[in-house]
């Protein structure tokens, strides 16, 4: 206590734990009662993995007769409903799920299951007009690159990915040169996709499922193996979930579920 008194108010604040995504945005609401059992398997998570989850939900529902609803997008849009009725939460990376656990306190970190993993790629406009063939092309002067960042306030799997790719070989100049060509640091993949289309970008560093889902406007170039980053989609089931939730989770890992996710670049 004597040391804290000597530090002064500003320094004391610096020593205190800082809030994560959920704490900073105030998403957790202790007044919401978690009561998911309503006969519908309700699945919540971010954009990106959602399209594969929707494919799997439709196939599972047709096969089992169990209704599955997948709600996705920015967390702020679905958080209250998820706190009240989520049977399952899915994430777009381990770090994004860790942030979710700050808000959805009815689930436990020990119950989170990594399900699939996907690779980073260079997304380019349809036809690849700049003839980009690999990462080194992104370092050339005048290239216009979009990247995804959480900026300390937004939960996205893209946080830090561009730096991981650029710094993969331990060359500071690669990070400097890529950074000089970044024209947009966007909060979330959806915002990044819009910036990629609207800002005459030459490339967007992101995950392979984005160009696969939007093949009408985008192609992709593989990153060199030594540059490639992988992150997962994972899921956690509420202990109070509707009975069909565990069956849906099992379906995701079945050969049929694996094939549906593989169609969007996710592998086990």
XYZ file of N, CA, C and O in Angstrom, residues 114-222:
436
model
N -11.914 -26.991 -30.290
C -11.504 -26.588 -31.643
C -12.055 -27.593 -32.648
O -11.891 -28.806 -32.476
N -12.704 -27.092 -33.705
C -13.383 -27.971 -34.651
C -12.685 -28.065 -35.996
O -12.489 -29.157 -36.530
N -12.333 -26.917 -36.570
C -11.716 -26.875 -37.891
C -10.670 -25.768 -37.910
O -10.713 -24.855 -37.084
N -9.770 -25.845 -38.877
C -8.736 -24.830 -39.024
C -8.686 -24.392 -40.488
O -9.004 -25.176 -41.385
N -8.338 -23.124 -40.723
C -8.233 -22.640 -42.097
C -6.997 -21.770 -42.243
O -6.413 -21.312 -41.271
N -6.622 -21.523 -43.490
C -5.375 -20.829 -43.783
C -5.625 -19.390 -44.241
O -6.681 -19.065 -44.781
N -4.631 -18.579 -44.051
C -4.655 -17.216 -44.573
C -4.240 -17.214 -46.034
O -3.445 -18.060 -46.470
N -4.803 -16.279 -46.792
C -4.485 -16.129 -48.214
C -4.439 -14.648 -48.563
O -4.811 -13.789 -47.757
N -4.010 -14.362 -49.770
C -4.075 -13.009 -50.309
C -5.306 -12.929 -51.204
O -5.362 -13.587 -52.250
N -6.289 -12.160 -50.801
C -7.481 -11.972 -51.631
C -7.209 -10.834 -52.613
O -6.687 -9.776 -52.221
N -7.555 -11.048 -53.866
C -7.331 -10.048 -54.910
C -8.624 -9.831 -55.680
O -9.510 -10.702 -55.678
N -8.790 -8.680 -56.343
C -9.975 -8.477 -57.179
C -10.062 -9.544 -58.271
O -9.041 -10.106 -58.696
N -11.273 -9.807 -58.710
C -11.495 -10.820 -59.737
C -10.560 -10.583 -60.925
O -10.471 -9.478 -61.455
N -9.865 -11.640 -61.316
C -8.924 -11.528 -62.426
C -7.512 -11.150 -62.015
O -6.611 -11.150 -62.843
N -7.323 -10.781 -60.725
C -5.998 -10.441 -60.200
C -5.287 -9.420 -61.106
O -4.232 -9.692 -61.701
N -5.845 -8.200 -61.226
C -5.316 -7.221 -62.184
C -3.869 -6.813 -61.950
O -3.179 -6.409 -62.897
N -3.377 -6.899 -60.713
C -1.975 -6.534 -60.461
C -1.041 -7.739 -60.592
O 0.149 -7.623 -60.318
N -1.590 -8.881 -60.999
C -0.784 -10.102 -61.208
C 0.046 -10.453 -59.973
O 1.221 -10.837 -60.067
N -0.578 -10.346 -58.816
C 0.102 -10.702 -57.566
C 0.325 -12.213 -57.535
O -0.594 -12.990 -57.793
N 1.531 -12.619 -57.214
C 1.852 -14.049 -57.195
C 2.294 -14.552 -55.829
O 2.413 -15.756 -55.618
N 2.535 -13.639 -54.902
C 2.965 -14.040 -53.574
C 3.151 -12.842 -52.677
O 2.921 -11.691 -53.075
N 3.602 -13.108 -51.453
C 3.682 -12.056 -50.445
C 4.622 -10.925 -50.853
O 4.332 -9.754 -50.610
N 5.767 -11.243 -51.447
C 6.743 -10.198 -51.772
C 6.158 -9.120 -52.679
O 6.585 -7.955 -52.621
N 5.174 -9.476 -53.488
C 4.544 -8.477 -54.353
C 3.824 -7.407 -53.540
O 3.677 -6.265 -53.996
N 3.371 -7.774 -52.351
C 2.646 -6.819 -51.511
C 3.571 -5.756 -50.918
O 3.095 -4.733 -50.412
N 4.864 -5.997 -50.973
C 5.836 -5.067 -50.396
C 6.300 -4.009 -51.381
O 7.026 -3.082 -50.996
N 5.880 -4.114 -52.624
C 6.329 -3.162 -53.649
C 5.659 -1.801 -53.444
O 4.481 -1.729 -53.081
N 6.363 -0.726 -53.677
C 5.789 0.614 -53.500
C 4.525 0.792 -54.337
O 4.452 0.341 -55.486
N 3.527 1.430 -53.732
C 2.302 1.736 -54.449
C 1.205 0.697 -54.325
O 0.075 0.936 -54.773
N 1.499 -0.460 -53.720
C 0.443 -1.453 -53.511
C -0.539 -0.944 -52.466
O -0.170 -0.219 -51.534
N -1.819 -1.320 -52.623
C -2.880 -0.875 -51.718
C -3.469 -2.108 -51.030
O -4.173 -2.899 -51.663
N -3.193 -2.223 -49.731
C -3.532 -3.431 -48.990
C -4.554 -3.108 -47.901
O -4.432 -2.103 -47.200
N -5.543 -3.976 -47.768
C -6.505 -3.905 -46.664
C -6.173 -5.006 -45.660
O -5.837 -6.131 -46.056
N -6.235 -4.666 -44.375
C -6.055 -5.671 -43.327
C -7.185 -5.530 -42.308
O -7.857 -4.497 -42.234
N -7.363 -6.589 -41.540
C -8.403 -6.620 -40.505
C -7.747 -6.481 -39.142
O -6.774 -7.167 -38.855
N -8.289 -5.602 -38.304
C -7.741 -5.371 -36.969
C -8.867 -5.131 -35.969
O -9.880 -4.516 -36.305
N -8.664 -5.587 -34.744
C -9.642 -5.321 -33.694
C -9.474 -3.959 -33.056
O -10.385 -3.465 -32.391
N -8.317 -3.360 -33.238
C -8.024 -2.025 -32.695
C -8.248 -1.943 -31.186
O -8.560 -0.879 -30.652
N -8.139 -3.076 -30.518
C -8.291 -3.093 -29.068
C -9.714 -3.034 -28.565
O -9.944 -3.105 -27.355
N -10.698 -2.913 -29.470
C -12.088 -2.770 -29.033
C -13.046 -3.712 -29.758
O -14.228 -3.754 -29.440
N -12.551 -4.462 -30.730
C -13.438 -5.283 -31.559
C -12.890 -6.701 -31.613
O -11.698 -6.908 -31.865
N -13.779 -7.658 -31.404
C -13.381 -9.059 -31.366
C -13.395 -9.637 -32.779
O -14.457 -9.875 -33.340
N -12.225 -9.855 -33.352
C -12.126 -10.407 -34.695
C -10.933 -11.343 -34.794
O -9.883 -11.102 -34.191
N -11.083 -12.403 -35.575
C -9.984 -13.347 -35.774
C -8.844 -12.731 -36.556
O -7.739 -13.266 -36.584
N -9.088 -11.591 -37.209
C -8.057 -10.974 -38.032
C -7.032 -10.165 -37.270
O -6.021 -9.744 -37.852
N -7.264 -9.950 -35.981
C -6.337 -9.115 -35.219
C -4.912 -9.659 -35.288
O -4.658 -10.804 -34.928
N -4.004 -8.834 -35.778
C -2.594 -9.186 -35.803
C -2.160 -10.125 -36.909
O -0.970 -10.429 -37.028
N -3.094 -10.577 -37.744
C -2.721 -11.566 -38.760
C -1.739 -10.984 -39.772
O -0.774 -11.636 -40.175
N -1.976 -9.743 -40.193
C -1.062 -9.142 -41.168
C 0.354 -9.059 -40.612
O 1.336 -9.303 -41.327
N 0.470 -8.717 -39.331
C 1.792 -8.636 -38.709
C 2.416 -10.019 -38.580
O 3.636 -10.188 -38.785
N 1.598 -11.014 -38.226
C 2.114 -12.381 -38.142
C 2.683 -12.831 -39.485
O 3.742 -13.467 -39.543
N 1.968 -12.518 -40.561
C 2.433 -12.909 -41.901
C 3.705 -12.157 -42.267
O 4.697 -12.745 -42.699
N 3.694 -10.838 -42.078
C 4.843 -10.012 -42.470
C 6.072 -10.317 -41.628
O 7.204 -10.301 -42.134
N 5.851 -10.598 -40.355
C 6.981 -10.824 -39.450
C 7.398 -12.274 -39.323
O 8.295 -12.593 -38.529
N 6.790 -13.132 -40.112
C 6.990 -14.576 -39.983
C 8.459 -14.980 -40.106
O 8.905 -15.919 -39.451
N 9.236 -14.280 -40.931
C 10.633 -14.648 -41.162
C 11.596 -13.854 -40.290
O 12.811 -13.966 -40.443
N 11.036 -13.029 -39.401
C 11.889 -12.262 -38.498
C 12.553 -11.066 -39.138
O 13.555 -10.557 -38.627
N 11.993 -10.582 -40.247
C 12.577 -9.432 -40.948
C 11.751 -8.180 -40.664
O 10.613 -8.060 -41.137
N 12.308 -7.263 -39.913
C 11.607 -6.030 -39.562
C 11.218 -5.240 -40.802
O 10.143 -4.630 -40.848
N 12.050 -5.246 -41.821
C 11.768 -4.487 -43.035
C 10.495 -4.970 -43.717
O 9.783 -4.169 -44.327
N 10.200 -6.263 -43.612
C 8.971 -6.776 -44.212
C 7.748 -6.156 -43.551
O 6.772 -5.799 -44.222
N 7.785 -6.029 -42.229
C 6.669 -5.404 -41.508
C 6.559 -3.934 -41.886
O 5.468 -3.418 -42.156
N 7.690 -3.234 -41.925
C 7.687 -1.813 -42.277
C 7.122 -1.594 -43.684
O 6.280 -0.718 -43.907
N 7.592 -2.400 -44.624
C 7.172 -2.204 -46.013
C 5.707 -2.561 -46.233
O 5.012 -1.878 -46.990
N 5.243 -3.604 -45.567
C 3.820 -3.934 -45.702
C 2.973 -2.840 -45.059
O 1.975 -2.392 -45.641
N 3.383 -2.399 -43.895
C 2.605 -1.368 -43.188
C 2.474 -0.102 -44.019
O 1.421 0.535 -44.033
N 3.518 0.238 -44.738
C 3.493 1.443 -45.568
C 2.467 1.342 -46.689
O 2.009 2.375 -47.206
N 2.080 0.128 -47.043
C 1.129 -0.066 -48.137
C -0.297 -0.320 -47.665
O -1.195 -0.504 -48.491
N -0.522 -0.332 -46.360
C -1.872 -0.589 -45.843
C -2.717 0.678 -45.970
O -2.340 1.742 -45.468
N -3.851 0.564 -46.653
C -4.733 1.714 -46.846
C -5.951 1.666 -45.931
O -6.678 2.649 -45.825
N -6.180 0.524 -45.260
C -7.331 0.424 -44.363
C -7.080 -0.649 -43.316
O -6.730 -1.782 -43.646
N -7.218 -0.258 -42.046
C -7.240 -1.186 -40.919
C -8.700 -1.250 -40.476
O -9.196 -0.317 -39.840
N -9.389 -2.320 -40.815
C -10.834 -2.356 -40.587
C -11.209 -3.273 -39.421
O -10.630 -4.346 -39.243
N -12.204 -2.838 -38.652
C -12.673 -3.601 -37.506
C -13.632 -4.701 -37.978
O -14.813 -4.450 -38.203
N -13.110 -5.897 -38.126
C -13.924 -7.030 -38.534
C -13.784 -7.339 -40.009
O -13.482 -6.471 -40.833
N -14.024 -8.617 -40.347
C -13.855 -9.061 -41.727
C -14.913 -8.486 -42.660
O -14.638 -8.214 -43.828
N -16.134 -8.305 -42.154
C -17.176 -7.721 -42.990
C -16.812 -6.316 -43.440
O -16.937 -5.972 -44.625
N -16.330 -5.509 -42.505
C -15.902 -4.152 -42.842
C -14.693 -4.178 -43.769
O -14.565 -3.353 -44.680
N -13.807 -5.148 -43.563
C -12.638 -5.268 -44.433
C -13.049 -5.625 -45.856
O -12.488 -5.100 -46.829
N -14.015 -6.500 -45.990
C -14.486 -6.896 -47.321
C -15.086 -5.696 -48.046
O -14.848 -5.481 -49.235
N -15.850 -4.898 -47.324
C -16.431 -3.700 -47.940
C -15.334 -2.721 -48.355
O -15.407 -2.115 -49.440
N -14.316 -2.558 -47.518
C -13.205 -1.664 -47.864
C -12.433 -2.207 -49.059
O -12.003 -1.440 -49.933
N -12.248 -3.504 -49.110
C -11.553 -4.134 -50.231
C -12.255 -3.814 -51.546
O -11.610 -3.526 -52.563
N -13.579 -3.806 -51.529
C -14.344 -3.542 -52.753
C -14.424 -2.057 -53.081
O -14.486 -1.692 -54.263
N -14.433 -1.206 -52.066
C -14.737 0.206 -52.307
C -13.516 1.116 -52.392
O -13.638 2.255 -52.849
N -12.356 0.632 -51.992
C -11.183 1.513 -51.917
C -10.125 1.179 -52.971
O -8.965 1.510 -52.810
N -10.549 0.517 -54.026
C -9.623 0.160 -55.108
C -8.395 -0.571 -54.576
O -7.262 -0.332 -55.000
N -8.636 -1.462 -53.627
C -7.533 -2.205 -53.026
C -6.974 -3.232 -54.001
O -7.696 -3.793 -54.833
N -5.682 -3.464 -53.897
C -5.025 -4.487 -54.704
C -5.071 -5.846 -54.026
O -4.986 -6.876 -54.707
N -5.197 -5.850 -52.689
C -5.164 -7.118 -51.970
C -5.733 -6.941 -50.567
O -5.737 -5.840 -50.009
N -6.177 -8.047 -50.023
C -6.665 -8.107 -48.639
C -6.100 -9.380 -48.035
O -6.265 -10.470 -48.593
N -5.414 -9.243 -46.914
C -4.895 -10.412 -46.206
C -5.969 -10.932 -45.259
O -6.326 -10.268 -44.288
N -6.470 -12.127 -45.535
C -7.549 -12.667 -44.725
C -7.585 -14.182 -44.880
O -6.612 -14.812 -45.291
N -8.755 -14.766 -44.581
C -8.918 -16.218 -44.568
C -9.521 -16.707 -45.883
O -10.294 -16.015 -46.532
N -9.225 -17.955 -46.223
C -9.587 -18.507 -47.525
C -11.091 -18.589 -47.755
O -11.556 -18.544 -48.899
N -11.890 -18.687 -46.691
C -13.335 -18.829 -46.924
C -13.960 -17.562 -47.496
O -15.014 -17.624 -48.142
N -13.331 -16.408 -47.308
C -13.917 -15.180 -47.855
C -13.937 -15.171 -49.384
O -14.986 -14.943 -49.985
N -12.833 -15.419 -50.068
C -12.922 -15.470 -51.537
C -13.738 -16.659 -52.039
O -14.371 -16.565 -53.098
N -13.737 -17.757 -51.309
C -14.556 -18.894 -51.731
C -16.039 -18.549 -51.666
O -16.827 -18.971 -52.517
N -16.421 -17.765 -50.666
C -17.823 -17.364 -50.514
C -18.211 -16.221 -51.446
O -19.402 -15.960 -51.633
N -17.223 -15.512 -51.998
C -17.502 -14.339 -52.833
C -16.720 -14.422 -54.145
O -16.093 -13.438 -54.570
N -16.807 -15.583 -54.762
C -16.031 -15.833 -55.980
C -16.445 -14.943 -57.138
O -15.698 -14.798 -58.109
N -17.611 -14.319 -57.037
C -18.064 -13.443 -58.118
C -17.270 -12.147 -58.181
O -17.222 -11.484 -59.224
N -16.629 -11.755 -57.083
C -15.883 -10.486 -57.069
C -14.427 -10.646 -56.660
O -13.659 -9.686 -56.741
N -14.039 -11.836 -56.219
C -12.693 -11.994 -55.676
C -12.061 -13.316 -56.085
O -12.737 -14.335 -56.234
N -10.764 -13.286 -56.268
C -9.927 -14.474 -56.407
C -8.948 -14.474 -55.232
O -8.933 -13.542 -54.418
N -8.123 -15.501 -55.162
C -7.113 -15.487 -54.114
C -5.816 -16.100 -54.598
O -5.782 -16.897 -55.541
N -4.754 -15.678 -53.940
C -3.406 -16.165 -54.211
C -2.903 -16.800 -52.921
O -3.026 -16.209 -51.842
N -2.335 -17.989 -53.041
C -1.818 -18.651 -51.852
C -0.577 -17.935 -51.328
O 0.285 -17.502 -52.102
